[in-house]
Amino acid sequence: MLASCSQRQEATQFDADTTGIDTTLLCIAVMPAMNCLPVYYAERTGIADSLGLEMEVLRYKAQMDIDTAITNGYADIAFTDLIRCAKLGKQGVTITPFVSLDEPLSLISLKTKRVKQVNQMKEQMIAISRLSATDYWCDRVLDETHTSHDDIYRPQVNDVQLRADMVRLGLIDAAIMGEPYATWMKELGHRRLFQTKDKQPRLFAWAAMSSATDKQRKLFRNLLDEAMRRMSKASEAELLRDILKQDFGIPAETADSLELPPLKPLSDIQQSDVEEAEKWLKNRSTIKRVRR
């Protein structure tokens, strides 16, 4: 406890100096996901400066944390998915997905369970992030394998690194996870029971808030294209592996040998994907009301 003596003064109200705020700074919310790798890379290599784009990278480990950054006005552009966009929109948050991403997810099963098919997972746990692309694809894989939803427990584990660690340490039966974690788990001997590669819809996206101008969106897309072009060079492999170690939490011995598929070209948002996300979210809300 600290105390001091001084002449008494009346407290004065603090007035923020809003004139010093740099409105040209673009804040990008990212998380450890393959389609965020170009942003980490661009930050390291100064691509943004060469394009005349002043940006700040906000690092998170879960989509829910990115949602918080969006709703609190911290982020101008964010890595998210169309289901989260639809949910935020219903909450009155203005958010516009403008780049569609092919971000494959996998269902990884703990190797000690010796499960070879999804319909063998009765009364087991699959870690997901609720009301997100991972939740959607968990529904899809259960439907496609004719597995009862009531037979599967779905604990919410939002932190993608924690989700991978829980599988690695045998603390969860299975998890829906993206890259590079799914490939890492497979190299450790865990089983990949399902993957969304080349499947529709494309749910992941870069989305912009109203604070991001059309010019900034265009520059950001140019930044992604340029970063992906440079990343494809063999000379950049060491830097990319360093990012996997530092920003994705992949162990050094794994990152140095990990073979990851190349990122697919960016594309525009498809209305059919938006409608599928909205439809699924609406159906999920209806089911919850019926169960209550």
Coordinates of C-alpha atoms in Angstrom, one line a residue:
M1 CA 0.0 0.0 0.0
L2 CA 1.4 3.4 -1.0
A3 CA 0.4 6.8 0.4
S4 CA 1.6 10.3 -0.1
C5 CA 0.9 13.8 1.2
S6 CA 0.4 16.8 -1.1
Q7 CA -1.7 19.9 -1.5
R8 CA -5.3 18.9 -2.3
Q9 CA -6.3 19.6 -5.8
E10 CA -9.7 19.0 -7.5
A11 CA -9.6 16.2 -10.1
T12 CA -9.9 17.4 -13.6
Q13 CA -11.8 15.5 -16.3
F14 CA -9.6 13.7 -18.9
D15 CA -10.2 14.6 -22.5
A16 CA -8.9 12.3 -25.1
D17 CA -6.8 13.8 -27.9
T18 CA -8.6 12.3 -30.9
T19 CA -6.7 14.5 -33.3
G20 CA -3.7 12.3 -32.8
I21 CA -5.4 9.2 -34.0
D22 CA -4.0 7.8 -37.3
T23 CA -7.0 6.9 -39.3
T24 CA -4.9 5.6 -42.2
L25 CA -3.6 2.7 -40.1
L26 CA -5.2 -0.6 -41.0
C27 CA -5.6 -3.1 -38.1
I28 CA -5.6 -6.7 -39.3
A29 CA -6.9 -9.4 -36.9
V30 CA -5.2 -12.8 -37.5
M31 CA -4.9 -16.2 -35.9
P32 CA -2.7 -19.3 -36.5
A33 CA -4.4 -20.4 -39.8
M34 CA -2.8 -21.1 -43.1
N35 CA -4.6 -18.3 -44.9
C36 CA -3.2 -15.9 -42.3
L37 CA 0.4 -17.0 -43.1
P38 CA 0.7 -14.4 -45.9
V39 CA -0.1 -11.6 -43.4
Y40 CA 2.6 -12.8 -41.0
Y41 CA 5.0 -13.1 -43.9
A42 CA 4.1 -9.6 -45.3
E43 CA 4.7 -8.1 -41.8
R44 CA 8.1 -9.7 -41.7
T45 CA 9.2 -8.7 -45.2
G46 CA 7.8 -5.2 -45.4
I47 CA 5.4 -5.8 -48.3
A48 CA 2.8 -3.5 -46.8
D49 CA 5.3 -0.6 -46.9
S50 CA 6.1 -1.2 -50.6
L51 CA 2.4 -1.0 -51.4
G52 CA 1.9 2.1 -49.4
L53 CA -0.3 0.3 -46.8
E54 CA 0.3 1.1 -43.2
M55 CA -1.0 -1.8 -41.2
E56 CA -0.8 -3.3 -37.7
V57 CA -1.2 -7.1 -37.2
L58 CA -3.4 -8.1 -34.2
R59 CA -2.6 -11.6 -33.1
Y60 CA -5.2 -13.9 -31.6
K61 CA -5.5 -17.7 -31.1
A62 CA -9.2 -18.1 -31.5
Q63 CA -12.1 -16.9 -33.7
M64 CA -14.0 -15.8 -30.6
D65 CA -11.2 -13.4 -29.6
I66 CA -11.3 -12.0 -33.2
D67 CA -15.0 -11.5 -32.7
T68 CA -14.3 -9.4 -29.6
A69 CA -11.8 -7.3 -31.5
I70 CA -14.4 -6.7 -34.2
T71 CA -17.2 -5.8 -31.9
N72 CA -15.0 -3.5 -29.9
G73 CA -13.8 -1.7 -33.0
Y74 CA -10.1 -2.7 -32.7
A75 CA -9.9 -4.4 -36.1
D76 CA -10.6 -3.1 -39.6
I77 CA -10.1 -6.4 -41.4
A78 CA -10.3 -9.8 -39.9
F79 CA -9.8 -13.5 -40.7
T80 CA -13.2 -15.1 -39.9
D81 CA -15.8 -17.3 -41.5
L82 CA -19.2 -16.7 -43.0
I83 CA -21.1 -18.2 -40.1
R84 CA -19.4 -15.8 -37.6
C85 CA -20.2 -12.9 -40.0
A86 CA -23.8 -13.9 -40.1
K87 CA -24.0 -14.2 -36.3
L88 CA -22.2 -10.8 -35.8
G89 CA -24.6 -9.3 -38.4
K90 CA -27.6 -10.4 -36.3
Q91 CA -26.0 -8.7 -33.3
G92 CA -25.9 -5.4 -35.3
V93 CA -22.2 -5.5 -36.2
T94 CA -21.5 -4.2 -39.7
I95 CA -19.1 -6.7 -41.3
T96 CA -18.6 -7.5 -45.0
P97 CA -16.7 -10.6 -46.2
F98 CA -14.8 -9.7 -49.3
V99 CA -12.3 -12.4 -50.0
S100 CA -13.2 -16.1 -50.0
L101 CA -10.6 -18.6 -48.7
D102 CA -9.9 -22.3 -49.1
E103 CA -9.0 -23.2 -45.5
P104 CA -9.2 -27.0 -45.2
L105 CA -10.3 -28.5 -41.9
S106 CA -9.7 -32.1 -40.7
L107 CA -11.3 -34.3 -38.1
I108 CA -8.4 -35.8 -36.2
S109 CA -8.9 -38.8 -33.9
L110 CA -6.6 -39.7 -31.0
K111 CA -4.4 -42.6 -32.1
T112 CA -5.0 -44.6 -28.8
K113 CA -8.7 -44.8 -29.6
R114 CA -8.1 -46.9 -32.6
V115 CA -11.1 -45.4 -34.4
K116 CA -11.0 -45.8 -38.1
Q117 CA -14.4 -44.5 -39.0
V118 CA -16.5 -41.6 -37.7
N119 CA -19.5 -43.8 -36.9
Q120 CA -17.3 -45.7 -34.4
M121 CA -17.0 -42.6 -32.3
K122 CA -20.1 -43.1 -30.2
E123 CA -20.0 -41.2 -26.8
Q124 CA -16.6 -39.6 -27.7
M125 CA -15.7 -35.9 -27.6
I126 CA -14.9 -33.8 -30.7
A127 CA -13.4 -30.4 -29.8
I128 CA -14.8 -27.5 -31.9
S129 CA -15.5 -23.8 -31.8
R130 CA -19.2 -23.4 -31.4
L131 CA -21.2 -21.6 -34.2
S132 CA -18.3 -21.5 -36.5
A133 CA -17.0 -23.4 -39.6
T134 CA -15.6 -26.1 -37.3
D135 CA -19.1 -26.6 -35.8
Y136 CA -20.7 -26.6 -39.3
W137 CA -18.3 -29.3 -40.7
C138 CA -18.7 -31.4 -37.6
D139 CA -22.5 -31.5 -38.4
R140 CA -21.7 -32.3 -42.0
V141 CA -19.3 -35.2 -41.2
L142 CA -21.8 -36.7 -38.8
D143 CA -24.6 -36.4 -41.3
E144 CA -22.5 -37.9 -44.2
T145 CA -21.5 -40.9 -42.0
H146 CA -25.0 -41.4 -40.6
T147 CA -23.8 -40.8 -37.1
S148 CA -26.3 -39.6 -34.5
H149 CA -25.5 -36.1 -33.3
D150 CA -26.7 -37.1 -29.8
D151 CA -24.0 -39.7 -29.6
I152 CA -21.2 -37.2 -29.9
Y153 CA -20.1 -34.7 -27.2
R154 CA -18.8 -31.4 -28.6
P155 CA -16.8 -29.4 -26.0
Q156 CA -15.9 -25.9 -27.0
V157 CA -12.2 -25.4 -27.3
N158 CA -11.7 -22.0 -29.0
D159 CA -7.9 -21.7 -28.9
V160 CA -6.6 -23.6 -31.9
Q161 CA -3.2 -24.3 -30.3
L162 CA -4.8 -25.6 -27.2
R163 CA -7.1 -27.8 -29.3
A164 CA -4.0 -29.4 -31.0
D165 CA -2.2 -29.8 -27.6
M166 CA -5.2 -31.6 -26.2
V167 CA -5.1 -34.2 -29.0
R168 CA -1.3 -34.4 -28.7
L169 CA -1.5 -35.0 -25.0
G170 CA -4.4 -37.4 -25.2
L171 CA -6.8 -35.1 -23.3
I172 CA -9.6 -35.2 -25.9
D173 CA -10.9 -38.0 -28.2
A174 CA -10.9 -35.9 -31.3
A175 CA -10.9 -32.4 -32.7
I176 CA -11.8 -30.4 -35.9
M177 CA -8.7 -28.5 -36.7
G178 CA -7.0 -26.6 -39.6
E179 CA -3.5 -26.6 -40.9
P180 CA -0.7 -26.8 -40.0
Y181 CA -2.0 -28.5 -36.9
A182 CA -3.9 -31.3 -38.7
T183 CA -0.7 -32.3 -40.6
W184 CA 1.3 -32.1 -37.4
M185 CA -1.1 -34.4 -35.6
K186 CA -1.1 -36.9 -38.5
E187 CA 2.7 -37.0 -38.4
L188 CA 2.5 -37.8 -34.7
G189 CA 0.4 -40.9 -35.6
H190 CA -3.1 -39.6 -34.9
R191 CA -5.8 -40.4 -37.5
R192 CA -7.3 -38.1 -40.1
L193 CA -10.9 -39.4 -40.4
F194 CA -12.3 -36.6 -42.6
Q195 CA -11.1 -33.4 -44.4
T196 CA -12.9 -30.6 -46.1
K197 CA -10.4 -30.3 -49.0
D198 CA -12.1 -29.5 -52.3
K199 CA -15.5 -29.6 -50.6
Q200 CA -18.1 -26.9 -50.7
P201 CA -19.0 -24.4 -49.3
R202 CA -16.0 -22.2 -48.8
L203 CA -16.8 -20.7 -45.4
F204 CA -13.6 -18.9 -44.4
A205 CA -13.1 -15.4 -45.5
W206 CA -11.4 -12.1 -45.0
A207 CA -14.0 -9.6 -43.8
A208 CA -13.9 -5.8 -43.5
M209 CA -15.6 -3.5 -41.1
S210 CA -16.9 -0.1 -42.1
S211 CA -13.7 1.5 -40.9
A212 CA -11.8 0.0 -43.8
T213 CA -12.1 2.0 -47.0
D214 CA -12.5 0.5 -50.5
K215 CA -8.9 1.5 -51.3
Q216 CA -7.6 -0.2 -48.2
R217 CA -9.5 -3.4 -49.0
K218 CA -8.0 -3.4 -52.5
L219 CA -4.5 -2.8 -51.2
F220 CA -4.9 -5.6 -48.6
R221 CA -5.9 -8.0 -51.3
N222 CA -2.9 -6.9 -53.4
L223 CA -0.7 -7.5 -50.3
L224 CA -2.1 -11.1 -50.0
D225 CA -1.5 -11.8 -53.7
E226 CA 2.1 -10.5 -53.5
A227 CA 2.9 -12.3 -50.3
M228 CA 1.6 -15.6 -51.7
R229 CA 3.6 -15.1 -54.9
R230 CA 6.9 -14.5 -52.9
M231 CA 6.1 -17.3 -50.5
S232 CA 6.1 -19.9 -53.3
K233 CA 9.8 -19.4 -53.8
A234 CA 12.1 -22.0 -52.3
S235 CA 14.3 -19.3 -50.9
E236 CA 11.6 -18.2 -48.5
A237 CA 11.1 -21.7 -46.9
E238 CA 13.3 -20.9 -43.9
L239 CA 11.4 -17.7 -43.0
L240 CA 8.1 -19.5 -43.4
R241 CA 9.2 -22.2 -41.0
D242 CA 10.4 -19.6 -38.5
I243 CA 6.9 -18.1 -38.6
L244 CA 5.4 -21.5 -38.0
K245 CA 7.6 -21.9 -34.9
Q246 CA 7.0 -18.4 -33.5
D247 CA 3.5 -17.5 -34.4
F248 CA 1.9 -21.0 -34.8
G249 CA 3.6 -22.7 -31.9
I250 CA 4.8 -25.6 -34.1
P251 CA 7.9 -27.4 -32.5
A252 CA 11.2 -26.7 -34.3
E253 CA 11.8 -30.3 -35.2
T254 CA 8.3 -30.6 -36.8
A255 CA 8.3 -27.2 -38.5
D256 CA 11.6 -28.0 -40.2
S257 CA 10.2 -31.1 -41.8
L258 CA 6.5 -30.2 -42.2
E259 CA 5.3 -30.4 -45.8
L260 CA 2.2 -28.2 -46.3
P261 CA 0.0 -27.9 -49.4
P262 CA 0.3 -24.5 -51.2
L263 CA -2.3 -21.9 -50.7
K264 CA -5.0 -21.7 -53.3
P265 CA -5.6 -18.4 -55.2
L266 CA -8.0 -15.9 -53.6
S267 CA -11.5 -15.7 -54.9
D268 CA -14.6 -13.5 -54.5
I269 CA -17.3 -14.4 -52.0
Q270 CA -20.0 -16.6 -53.5
Q271 CA -23.5 -15.8 -52.6
S272 CA -24.3 -19.5 -52.4
D273 CA -21.7 -19.9 -49.6
V274 CA -23.2 -17.0 -47.7
E275 CA -26.7 -18.5 -48.0
E276 CA -25.5 -21.9 -46.8
A277 CA -23.9 -20.3 -43.7
E278 CA -27.0 -18.3 -42.9
K279 CA -29.2 -21.3 -43.5
W280 CA -27.1 -23.5 -41.1
L281 CA -27.1 -20.8 -38.5
K282 CA -30.8 -20.4 -38.7
N283 CA -31.4 -24.1 -38.4
R284 CA -29.1 -24.4 -35.4
S285 CA -31.0 -21.6 -33.6
T286 CA -34.3 -23.4 -34.4
I287 CA -33.0 -26.7 -33.0
K288 CA -31.8 -25.0 -29.8
R289 CA -35.3 -23.4 -29.3
V290 CA -37.0 -26.8 -29.9
R291 CA -34.8 -28.6 -27.4
R292 CA -35.5 -26.0 -24.7

